mmCIF file of C-alpha atoms in Angstrom:
data_model
loop_
_atom_site.group_PDB
_atom_site.id
_atom_site.type_symbol
_atom_site.label_atom_id
_atom_site.label_comp_id
_atom_site.label_asym_id
_atom_site.label_seq_id
_atom_site.Cartn_x
_atom_site.Cartn_y
_atom_site.Cartn_z
ATOM 1 C CA MET A 1 1.742 -21.439 -20.367
ATOM 2 C CA LEU A 2 -2.476 -21.530 -20.210
ATOM 3 C CA ASP A 3 -4.991 -21.562 -22.947
ATOM 4 C CA ASP A 4 -7.576 -18.910 -23.535
ATOM 5 C CA LEU A 5 -10.066 -20.515 -21.855
ATOM 6 C CA GLN A 6 -8.165 -20.767 -18.760
ATOM 7 C CA LEU A 7 -6.837 -17.401 -19.272
ATOM 8 C CA GLU A 8 -10.770 -15.704 -18.771
ATOM 9 C CA GLU A 9 -11.416 -17.699 -16.108
ATOM 10 C CA VAL A 10 -8.263 -15.996 -14.262
ATOM 11 C CA GLN A 11 -9.084 -13.004 -15.039
ATOM 12 C CA GLN A 12 -12.753 -13.053 -13.995
ATOM 13 C CA GLU A 13 -11.168 -15.072 -10.898
ATOM 14 C CA PHE A 14 -8.794 -11.439 -10.272
ATOM 15 C CA THR A 15 -11.997 -8.968 -11.184
ATOM 16 C CA ARG A 16 -14.026 -10.923 -9.134
ATOM 17 C CA THR A 17 -11.962 -11.319 -5.669
ATOM 18 C CA ALA A 18 -8.854 -9.134 -6.535
ATOM 19 C CA LYS A 19 -6.493 -12.734 -5.431
ATOM 20 C CA PRO A 20 -2.967 -12.802 -6.180
ATOM 21 C CA VAL A 21 -2.984 -14.203 -10.148
ATOM 22 C CA GLY A 22 -0.221 -16.094 -9.057
ATOM 23 C CA GLN A 23 -2.117 -17.441 -5.668
ATOM 24 C CA ILE A 24 -5.252 -18.024 -8.613
ATOM 25 C CA ILE A 25 -3.479 -19.960 -11.042
ATOM 26 C CA HIS A 26 -1.793 -21.852 -8.591
ATOM 27 C CA ASP A 27 -4.874 -22.473 -6.338
ATOM 28 C CA ALA A 28 -6.914 -23.893 -10.093
ATOM 29 C CA GLY A 29 -4.031 -26.250 -10.848
ATOM 30 C CA PHE A 30 -3.052 -24.387 -13.864
ATOM 31 C CA VAL A 31 0.138 -24.312 -13.076
ATOM 32 C CA GLU A 32 2.507 -24.921 -9.432
ATOM 33 C CA MET A 33 3.842 -22.153 -7.803
ATOM 34 C CA ASP A 34 7.392 -23.022 -8.376
ATOM 35 C CA MET A 35 7.577 -23.218 -10.983
ATOM 36 C CA GLN A 36 5.033 -19.687 -11.803
ATOM 37 C CA LEU A 37 8.267 -18.441 -9.727
ATOM 38 C CA GLN A 38 10.570 -19.578 -12.208
ATOM 39 C CA ILE A 39 9.568 -18.568 -14.646
ATOM 40 C CA ILE A 40 9.167 -14.674 -13.084
ATOM 41 C CA ALA A 41 12.878 -15.256 -12.246
ATOM 42 C CA GLN A 42 13.971 -16.016 -15.685
ATOM 43 C CA HIS A 43 11.713 -13.302 -17.198
ATOM 44 C CA LEU A 44 13.836 -11.097 -14.557
ATOM 45 C CA GLY A 45 16.670 -11.620 -15.183
ATOM 46 C CA THR A 46 17.208 -13.017 -11.505
ATOM 47 C CA GLU A 47 17.377 -16.778 -9.804
ATOM 48 C CA PHE A 48 14.627 -18.029 -7.498
ATOM 49 C CA VAL A 49 15.039 -19.365 -3.689
ATOM 50 C CA ASP A 50 14.251 -21.073 -1.802
ATOM 51 C CA LEU A 51 14.013 -19.662 1.535
ATOM 52 C CA ARG A 52 13.012 -22.720 3.980
ATOM 53 C CA ASP A 53 15.248 -22.701 7.359
ATOM 54 C CA PHE A 54 16.953 -19.824 5.226
ATOM 55 C CA GLN A 55 19.331 -17.568 8.378
ATOM 56 C CA ILE A 56 18.941 -14.113 6.869
ATOM 57 C CA PRO A 57 23.338 -12.328 7.472
ATOM 58 C CA GLU A 58 23.179 -10.536 10.437
ATOM 59 C CA ASP A 59 24.021 -7.395 8.174
ATOM 60 C CA ALA A 60 21.928 -8.078 5.870
ATOM 61 C CA LEU A 61 18.752 -7.313 8.432
ATOM 62 C CA LYS A 62 20.252 -4.870 10.370
ATOM 63 C CA THR A 63 20.091 -2.863 6.886
ATOM 64 C CA VAL A 64 16.316 -2.905 6.094
ATOM 65 C CA PRO A 65 14.062 -1.547 8.883
ATOM 66 C CA PRO A 66 11.090 -4.334 10.002
ATOM 67 C CA ASP A 67 9.248 -1.454 8.832
ATOM 68 C CA VAL A 68 10.257 -1.075 5.518
ATOM 69 C CA ALA A 69 10.248 -4.821 5.710
ATOM 70 C CA ARG A 70 6.916 -5.699 5.955
ATOM 71 C CA THR A 71 5.513 -2.939 3.958
ATOM 72 C CA HIS A 72 7.052 -3.850 0.844
ATOM 73 C CA GLN A 73 6.997 -7.510 1.556
ATOM 74 C CA CYS A 74 10.382 -8.448 1.507
ATOM 75 C CA ALA A 75 14.038 -9.970 2.988
ATOM 76 C CA PRO A 76 17.214 -9.090 2.797
ATOM 77 C CA ILE A 77 18.963 -12.823 1.714
ATOM 78 C CA GLY A 78 22.702 -10.692 1.797
ATOM 79 C CA LEU A 79 24.643 -7.838 1.291
ATOM 80 C CA TYR A 80 27.900 -8.312 -0.777
ATOM 81 C CA GLY A 81 30.093 -4.679 -0.725
ATOM 82 C CA ASN A 82 26.860 -2.251 -1.611
ATOM 83 C CA GLN A 83 24.475 -4.228 -3.955
ATOM 84 C CA LEU A 84 21.797 -5.801 -1.077
ATOM 85 C CA GLN A 85 20.162 -8.909 -2.340
ATOM 86 C CA VAL A 86 16.624 -8.499 -1.503
ATOM 87 C CA ALA A 87 13.784 -11.031 -2.089
ATOM 88 C CA PHE A 88 9.912 -9.818 -2.548
ATOM 89 C CA SER A 89 7.473 -11.438 -3.025
ATOM 90 C CA ASP A 90 6.215 -8.876 -5.546
ATOM 91 C CA PRO A 91 9.122 -8.706 -7.768
ATOM 92 C CA LEU A 92 7.276 -8.031 -10.526
ATOM 93 C CA ASP A 93 6.433 -4.035 -9.483
ATOM 94 C CA PRO A 94 9.782 -1.754 -9.727
ATOM 95 C CA SER A 95 8.187 0.093 -7.483
ATOM 96 C CA HIS A 96 9.915 -1.479 -4.446
ATOM 97 C CA ALA A 97 13.247 -2.277 -5.079
ATOM 98 C CA ASP A 98 13.512 1.370 -6.122
ATOM 99 C CA GLU A 99 12.386 2.821 -2.017
ATOM 100 C CA ILE A 100 14.728 -0.201 -0.694
ATOM 101 C CA SER A 101 16.771 1.434 -2.905
ATOM 102 C CA PHE A 102 16.276 4.844 -1.231
ATOM 103 C CA VAL A 103 16.090 3.727 2.157
ATOM 104 C CA THR A 104 18.858 1.432 1.915
ATOM 105 C CA GLY A 105 20.623 3.757 -0.045
ATOM 106 C CA LYS A 106 21.335 0.663 -0.963
ATOM 107 C CA GLU A 107 22.142 -1.083 -5.316
ATOM 108 C CA ILE A 108 19.148 -3.807 -4.870
ATOM 109 C CA VAL A 109 19.612 -7.103 -6.464
ATOM 110 C CA PRO A 110 15.780 -8.316 -6.426
ATOM 111 C CA LEU A 111 15.040 -12.144 -6.184
ATOM 112 C CA VAL A 112 12.254 -14.312 -6.677
ATOM 113 C CA ALA A 113 10.831 -16.370 -3.954
ATOM 114 C CA ASP A 114 7.977 -18.619 -2.147
ATOM 115 C CA PRO A 115 5.596 -14.897 -0.823
ATOM 116 C CA GLY A 116 5.241 -17.766 2.384
ATOM 117 C CA GLN A 117 7.924 -18.880 3.795
ATOM 118 C CA ILE A 118 9.319 -14.159 2.848
ATOM 119 C CA ASP A 119 6.390 -14.083 5.276
ATOM 120 C CA LYS A 120 7.723 -16.584 7.657
ATOM 121 C CA LEU A 121 11.065 -14.701 7.877
ATOM 122 C CA ILE A 122 8.949 -11.121 7.958
ATOM 123 C CA ALA A 123 8.093 -12.556 11.573
ATOM 124 C CA LYS A 124 10.418 -14.819 13.171
ATOM 125 C CA PHE A 125 13.882 -12.487 12.451
ATOM 126 C CA TYR A 126 11.577 -8.384 12.877
ATOM 127 C CA GLY A 127 8.860 -10.512 14.970
ATOM 128 C CA ASP A 128 6.164 -8.544 15.849
ATOM 129 C CA ALA A 129 5.008 -5.166 14.135
ATOM 130 C CA GLY A 130 3.348 -3.725 17.288
ATOM 131 C CA ASP A 131 5.876 -0.778 18.528
ATOM 132 C CA SER A 132 7.431 0.082 14.588
ATOM 133 C CA VAL A 133 5.440 3.509 15.015
ATOM 134 C CA SER A 134 6.622 4.702 17.722
ATOM 135 C CA ASP A 135 10.565 3.637 16.608
ATOM 136 C CA VAL A 136 10.017 5.831 14.061
ATOM 137 C CA LEU A 137 8.090 8.325 15.567
ATOM 138 C CA LYS A 138 11.757 8.042 17.559
ATOM 139 C CA GLU A 139 12.597 9.678 14.170
ATOM 140 C CA PHE A 140 11.287 12.530 14.382
ATOM 141 C CA GLY A 141 12.334 14.047 18.121
ATOM 142 C CA THR A 142 15.636 15.962 16.047
ATOM 143 C CA GLU A 143 15.238 20.023 16.911
ATOM 144 C CA ASP A 144 16.775 19.931 13.102
ATOM 145 C CA LEU A 145 13.919 17.742 11.362
ATOM 146 C CA ALA A 146 11.507 20.612 13.347
ATOM 147 C CA LYS A 147 13.844 23.377 12.337
ATOM 148 C CA GLU A 148 14.056 22.225 9.167
ATOM 149 C CA ALA A 149 10.245 21.742 8.210
ATOM 150 C CA ALA A 150 9.163 24.969 10.535
ATOM 151 C CA GLU A 151 11.819 26.090 7.249
ATOM 152 C CA LEU A 152 10.235 25.421 4.723
ATOM 153 C CA ALA A 153 9.806 27.699 2.141
ATOM 154 C CA ALA A 154 6.619 28.508 -0.185
ATOM 155 C CA SER A 155 8.275 27.103 -2.978
ATOM 156 C CA GLY A 156 7.186 23.227 -4.267
ATOM 157 C CA GLU A 157 11.500 22.028 -4.422
ATOM 158 C CA SER A 158 12.060 22.510 -0.579
ATOM 159 C CA ALA A 159 8.062 20.830 0.472
ATOM 160 C CA GLU A 160 8.967 17.662 -1.791
ATOM 161 C CA GLN A 161 12.464 17.183 -1.325
ATOM 162 C CA MET A 162 11.316 16.757 2.129
ATOM 163 C CA ALA A 163 8.185 15.368 1.775
ATOM 164 C CA ASN A 164 10.945 12.598 -0.076
ATOM 165 C CA GLU A 165 13.564 12.431 3.090
ATOM 166 C CA THR A 166 13.638 8.967 4.360
ATOM 167 C CA PRO A 167 12.011 8.581 7.367
ATOM 168 C CA ILE A 168 8.806 10.479 5.832
ATOM 169 C CA ILE A 169 8.198 8.321 3.328
ATOM 170 C CA ARG A 170 8.634 4.473 6.177
ATOM 171 C CA PHE A 171 6.468 6.394 8.337
ATOM 172 C CA VAL A 172 3.339 7.026 5.700
ATOM 173 C CA ASP A 173 4.046 3.602 4.314
ATOM 174 C CA LEU A 174 3.543 2.610 8.089
ATOM 175 C CA VAL A 175 0.914 4.650 8.834
ATOM 176 C CA LEU A 176 -1.215 3.181 5.387
ATOM 177 C CA SER A 177 -0.409 -0.036 6.147
ATOM 178 C CA GLN A 178 -2.326 0.406 10.198
ATOM 179 C CA ALA A 179 -4.661 0.991 8.583
ATOM 180 C CA VAL A 180 -5.288 -1.476 6.646
ATOM 181 C CA GLN A 181 -3.629 -4.392 8.336
ATOM 182 C CA ASP A 182 -6.368 -2.675 10.785
ATOM 183 C CA ARG A 183 -9.703 -2.482 8.044
ATOM 184 C CA ALA A 184 -10.363 0.286 8.437
ATOM 185 C CA SER A 185 -12.304 2.629 5.737
ATOM 186 C CA ASP A 186 -10.994 5.664 6.237
ATOM 187 C CA ILE A 187 -8.125 7.607 7.373
ATOM 188 C CA HIS A 188 -7.363 11.855 8.697
ATOM 189 C CA PHE A 189 -4.805 13.509 8.939
ATOM 190 C CA GLU A 190 -5.705 16.949 10.910
ATOM 191 C CA PRO A 191 -2.970 20.271 11.524
ATOM 192 C CA PHE A 192 -4.730 22.221 14.580
ATOM 193 C CA GLU A 193 -3.030 24.429 15.464
ATOM 194 C CA ASP A 194 -0.481 22.751 17.964
ATOM 195 C CA GLU A 195 -0.851 19.254 17.189
ATOM 196 C CA PHE A 196 -1.256 16.612 14.189
ATOM 197 C CA LYS A 197 -4.417 13.826 14.340
ATOM 198 C CA ILE A 198 -3.757 11.192 12.626
ATOM 199 C CA ARG A 199 -7.492 9.705 12.963
ATOM 200 C CA TYR A 200 -8.794 5.584 11.195
ATOM 201 C CA ARG A 201 -12.982 5.067 10.566
ATOM 202 C CA VAL A 202 -13.174 2.076 11.426
ATOM 203 C CA ASP A 203 -16.805 0.783 11.787
ATOM 204 C CA GLY A 204 -18.225 3.465 11.277
ATOM 205 C CA ALA A 205 -15.655 4.465 14.874
ATOM 206 C CA LEU A 206 -12.854 7.368 14.057
ATOM 207 C CA TYR A 207 -9.404 5.375 15.915
ATOM 208 C CA GLU A 208 -7.235 8.239 16.712
ATOM 209 C CA MET A 209 -3.461 6.264 16.760
ATOM 210 C CA SER A 210 -0.870 7.369 18.263
ATOM 211 C CA PRO A 211 -0.198 11.920 17.438
ATOM 212 C CA PRO A 212 3.043 12.773 15.851
ATOM 213 C CA PRO A 213 4.738 15.710 16.256
ATOM 214 C CA LYS A 214 3.468 18.649 15.081
ATOM 215 C CA HIS A 215 5.612 19.914 13.332
ATOM 216 C CA LEU A 216 5.332 16.639 11.071
ATOM 217 C CA ALA A 217 2.137 18.368 9.076
ATOM 218 C CA LEU A 218 3.592 19.261 5.951
ATOM 219 C CA PRO A 219 6.432 17.113 4.884
ATOM 220 C CA VAL A 220 3.645 14.537 5.952
ATOM 221 C CA ILE A 221 1.243 15.688 3.811
ATOM 222 C CA SER A 222 3.421 15.975 1.141
ATOM 223 C CA ARG A 223 4.279 12.699 1.208
ATOM 224 C CA LEU A 224 0.593 12.204 0.353
ATOM 225 C CA LYS A 225 0.065 14.550 -2.169
ATOM 226 C CA VAL A 226 3.169 13.819 -4.597
ATOM 227 C CA MET A 227 2.145 10.214 -3.363
ATOM 228 C CA ALA A 228 -1.252 11.243 -4.986
ATOM 229 C CA ASN A 229 0.392 13.314 -7.994
ATOM 230 C CA MET A 230 -1.164 15.999 -7.066
ATOM 231 C CA ASP A 231 0.646 19.932 -6.723
ATOM 232 C CA ILE A 232 2.516 19.981 -3.975
ATOM 233 C CA SER A 233 3.137 24.072 -3.860
ATOM 234 C CA GLU A 234 -0.550 24.754 -4.860
ATOM 235 C CA ARG A 235 -2.246 25.301 -0.326
ATOM 236 C CA ARG A 236 -4.904 27.053 -1.095
ATOM 237 C CA LEU A 237 -7.420 25.008 -2.774
ATOM 238 C CA PRO A 238 -8.846 21.705 -2.583
ATOM 239 C CA GLN A 239 -7.311 18.866 -4.852
ATOM 240 C CA ASP A 240 -8.833 15.295 -5.631
ATOM 241 C CA GLY A 241 -6.018 12.488 -6.631
ATOM 242 C CA ARG A 242 -6.326 8.836 -6.819
ATOM 243 C CA ILE A 243 -3.063 6.680 -5.249
ATOM 244 C CA SER A 244 -3.083 2.481 -5.857
ATOM 245 C CA ARG A 245 -0.114 0.711 -4.176
ATOM 246 C CA LYS A 246 0.212 -2.448 -2.459
ATOM 247 C CA LEU A 247 0.291 -3.170 1.487
ATOM 248 C CA ALA A 248 -0.217 -5.785 3.342
ATOM 249 C CA ASN A 249 -0.117 -7.677 1.126
ATOM 250 C CA LYS A 250 -2.656 -6.774 -1.011
ATOM 251 C CA GLN A 251 -3.239 -4.791 -3.491
ATOM 252 C CA ILE A 252 -5.123 -0.929 -2.128
ATOM 253 C CA ASP A 253 -7.055 1.697 -3.802
ATOM 254 C CA LEU A 254 -7.219 5.007 -1.944
ATOM 255 C CA ARG A 255 -9.098 8.168 -3.041
ATOM 256 C CA VAL A 256 -6.838 11.380 -1.536
ATOM 257 C CA SER A 257 -8.681 14.811 -0.839
ATOM 258 C CA THR A 258 -7.214 17.458 0.582
ATOM 259 C CA LEU A 259 -9.652 20.425 2.112
ATOM 260 C CA PRO A 260 -6.990 23.803 3.511
ATOM 261 C CA THR A 261 -7.551 24.819 6.895
ATOM 262 C CA GLN A 262 -6.456 28.052 9.052
ATOM 263 C CA PHE A 263 -3.653 26.162 10.640
ATOM 264 C CA GLY A 264 -2.798 23.916 7.394
ATOM 265 C CA GLU A 265 -3.687 21.714 5.183
ATOM 266 C CA SER A 266 -6.478 18.727 6.058
ATOM 267 C CA VAL A 267 -6.569 15.715 4.452
ATOM 268 C CA VAL A 268 -8.632 12.439 3.824
ATOM 269 C CA LEU A 269 -8.253 8.942 2.619
ATOM 270 C CA ARG A 270 -10.901 6.922 1.478
ATOM 271 C CA VAL A 271 -9.148 3.763 1.158
ATOM 272 C CA LEU A 272 -11.304 0.639 -1.404
ATOM 273 C CA ASP A 273 -10.384 -2.903 -0.926
ATOM 274 C CA ARG A 274 -11.355 -4.946 -2.992
ATOM 275 C CA SER A 275 -10.594 -8.283 -1.277
ATOM 276 C CA ALA A 276 -12.446 -6.543 1.830
ATOM 277 C CA VAL A 277 -15.529 -6.119 -0.600
ATOM 278 C CA ASN A 278 -15.804 -9.936 -2.269
ATOM 279 C CA LEU A 279 -19.920 -10.207 -2.687
ATOM 280 C CA ASP A 280 -21.492 -11.295 -5.880
ATOM 281 C CA ILE A 281 -24.379 -8.888 -6.714
ATOM 282 C CA SER A 282 -26.688 -11.813 -5.136
ATOM 283 C CA ALA A 283 -25.425 -11.698 -2.458
ATOM 284 C CA ILE A 284 -26.288 -8.099 -1.714
ATOM 285 C CA GLY A 285 -29.499 -7.635 -1.165
ATOM 286 C CA LEU A 286 -31.009 -6.256 -4.455
ATOM 287 C CA PRO A 287 -34.589 -6.951 -4.791
ATOM 288 C CA LYS A 288 -35.035 -10.068 -7.579
ATOM 289 C CA ALA A 289 -37.032 -7.220 -10.208
ATOM 290 C CA ILE A 290 -33.578 -4.918 -9.924
ATOM 291 C CA GLN A 291 -31.044 -7.196 -9.885
ATOM 292 C CA THR A 292 -32.427 -9.350 -12.601
ATOM 293 C CA TYR A 293 -33.686 -5.682 -14.695
ATOM 294 C CA ILE A 294 -29.025 -5.530 -14.206
ATOM 295 C CA MET A 295 -27.983 -8.350 -14.966
ATOM 296 C CA GLU A 296 -30.222 -7.616 -17.840
ATOM 297 C CA ALA A 297 -28.633 -3.709 -18.238
ATOM 298 C CA ILE A 298 -24.962 -4.996 -17.896
ATOM 299 C CA GLN A 299 -24.619 -7.143 -21.065
ATOM 300 C CA GLN A 300 -25.544 -5.317 -23.279
ATOM 301 C CA PRO A 301 -23.540 -3.959 -25.290
ATOM 302 C CA ASN A 302 -22.111 -0.130 -24.902
ATOM 303 C CA GLY A 303 -24.984 2.242 -22.736
ATOM 304 C CA ILE A 304 -24.269 4.112 -19.359
ATOM 305 C CA PHE A 305 -24.931 3.056 -15.612
ATOM 306 C CA VAL A 306 -25.439 5.344 -12.516
ATOM 307 C CA VAL A 307 -24.714 4.275 -9.560
ATOM 308 C CA THR A 308 -25.962 7.280 -6.648
ATOM 309 C CA GLY A 309 -26.799 7.446 -3.664
ATOM 310 C CA PRO A 310 -24.606 9.256 -0.005
ATOM 311 C CA THR A 311 -21.092 8.337 1.411
ATOM 312 C CA GLY A 312 -21.933 4.591 3.449
ATOM 313 C CA SER A 313 -25.006 3.215 1.112
ATOM 314 C CA GLY A 314 -23.072 0.867 -0.607
ATOM 315 C CA LYS A 315 -22.071 2.438 -3.875
ATOM 316 C CA THR A 316 -19.062 1.178 -3.583
ATOM 317 C CA THR A 317 -19.347 -2.488 -2.453
ATOM 318 C CA THR A 318 -23.391 -2.856 -5.955
ATOM 319 C CA LEU A 319 -19.928 -1.308 -8.752
ATOM 320 C CA TYR A 320 -17.442 -4.616 -7.255
ATOM 321 C CA SER A 321 -19.567 -7.140 -7.087
#
């Protein structure tokens, strides 16, 4: 429904702002949001549902935990036997349905709905997210889980199995979502002799979240390595990886680095949120002569453009601009 010029305009706006493509198309007046959603539903072979004044049935509401609904920006619509109908803000990403199916143990039937209406449903039926980390942590207090973590063999298979436990997946997703909402630039997972610390870096200062039990260190770090496609059985060498996923309704890139320590692997995630560094190249403070030279250089058909500098000097912001 878009011509070539409109498509190019949408692609440029997405590259510059990282706003959802559908929102860009709607804001530009090219295609109304309802029409877009109906086309997506038709493409996926599913239904478009209007969720204004919708009441989520009690049995469906109990099936999807609050933190899962917030993390994946979805709302359960109906439960029919083993089939759970779920409306997604991003129905084109199949990973959301896969993870919710894993968490709930149900067959997921994805539906298409207005993202704004889904947000209102989540706020109405799941309330504030304040205590959700504590709620998830309560699930880890059992002796069985502590014993299972302590007895993990060196084999990658058992570590991967632990990393794919439902509570571990929920906990890691929640920590990452909370970090993005708090505008954290880095997330540190640090095992010590008697504790396991998780800290966020916000505006240059480190803030510690409620410390999870020490026995969670191995499964949580294993889960992060699985997400970053790292070698889960290698715990003696530093590794680097990358995670790209949708958190808090934004596309987030996470650079992952692991480092072996005396008490287990330490992991640092650098959070790269394109929408948080939405600056025009003229707004980042380049001297006029350098800006002119850069604009000429990036128009060249080939070559190498090198951006260097220490941590926090603005390399990523410059490149995104």
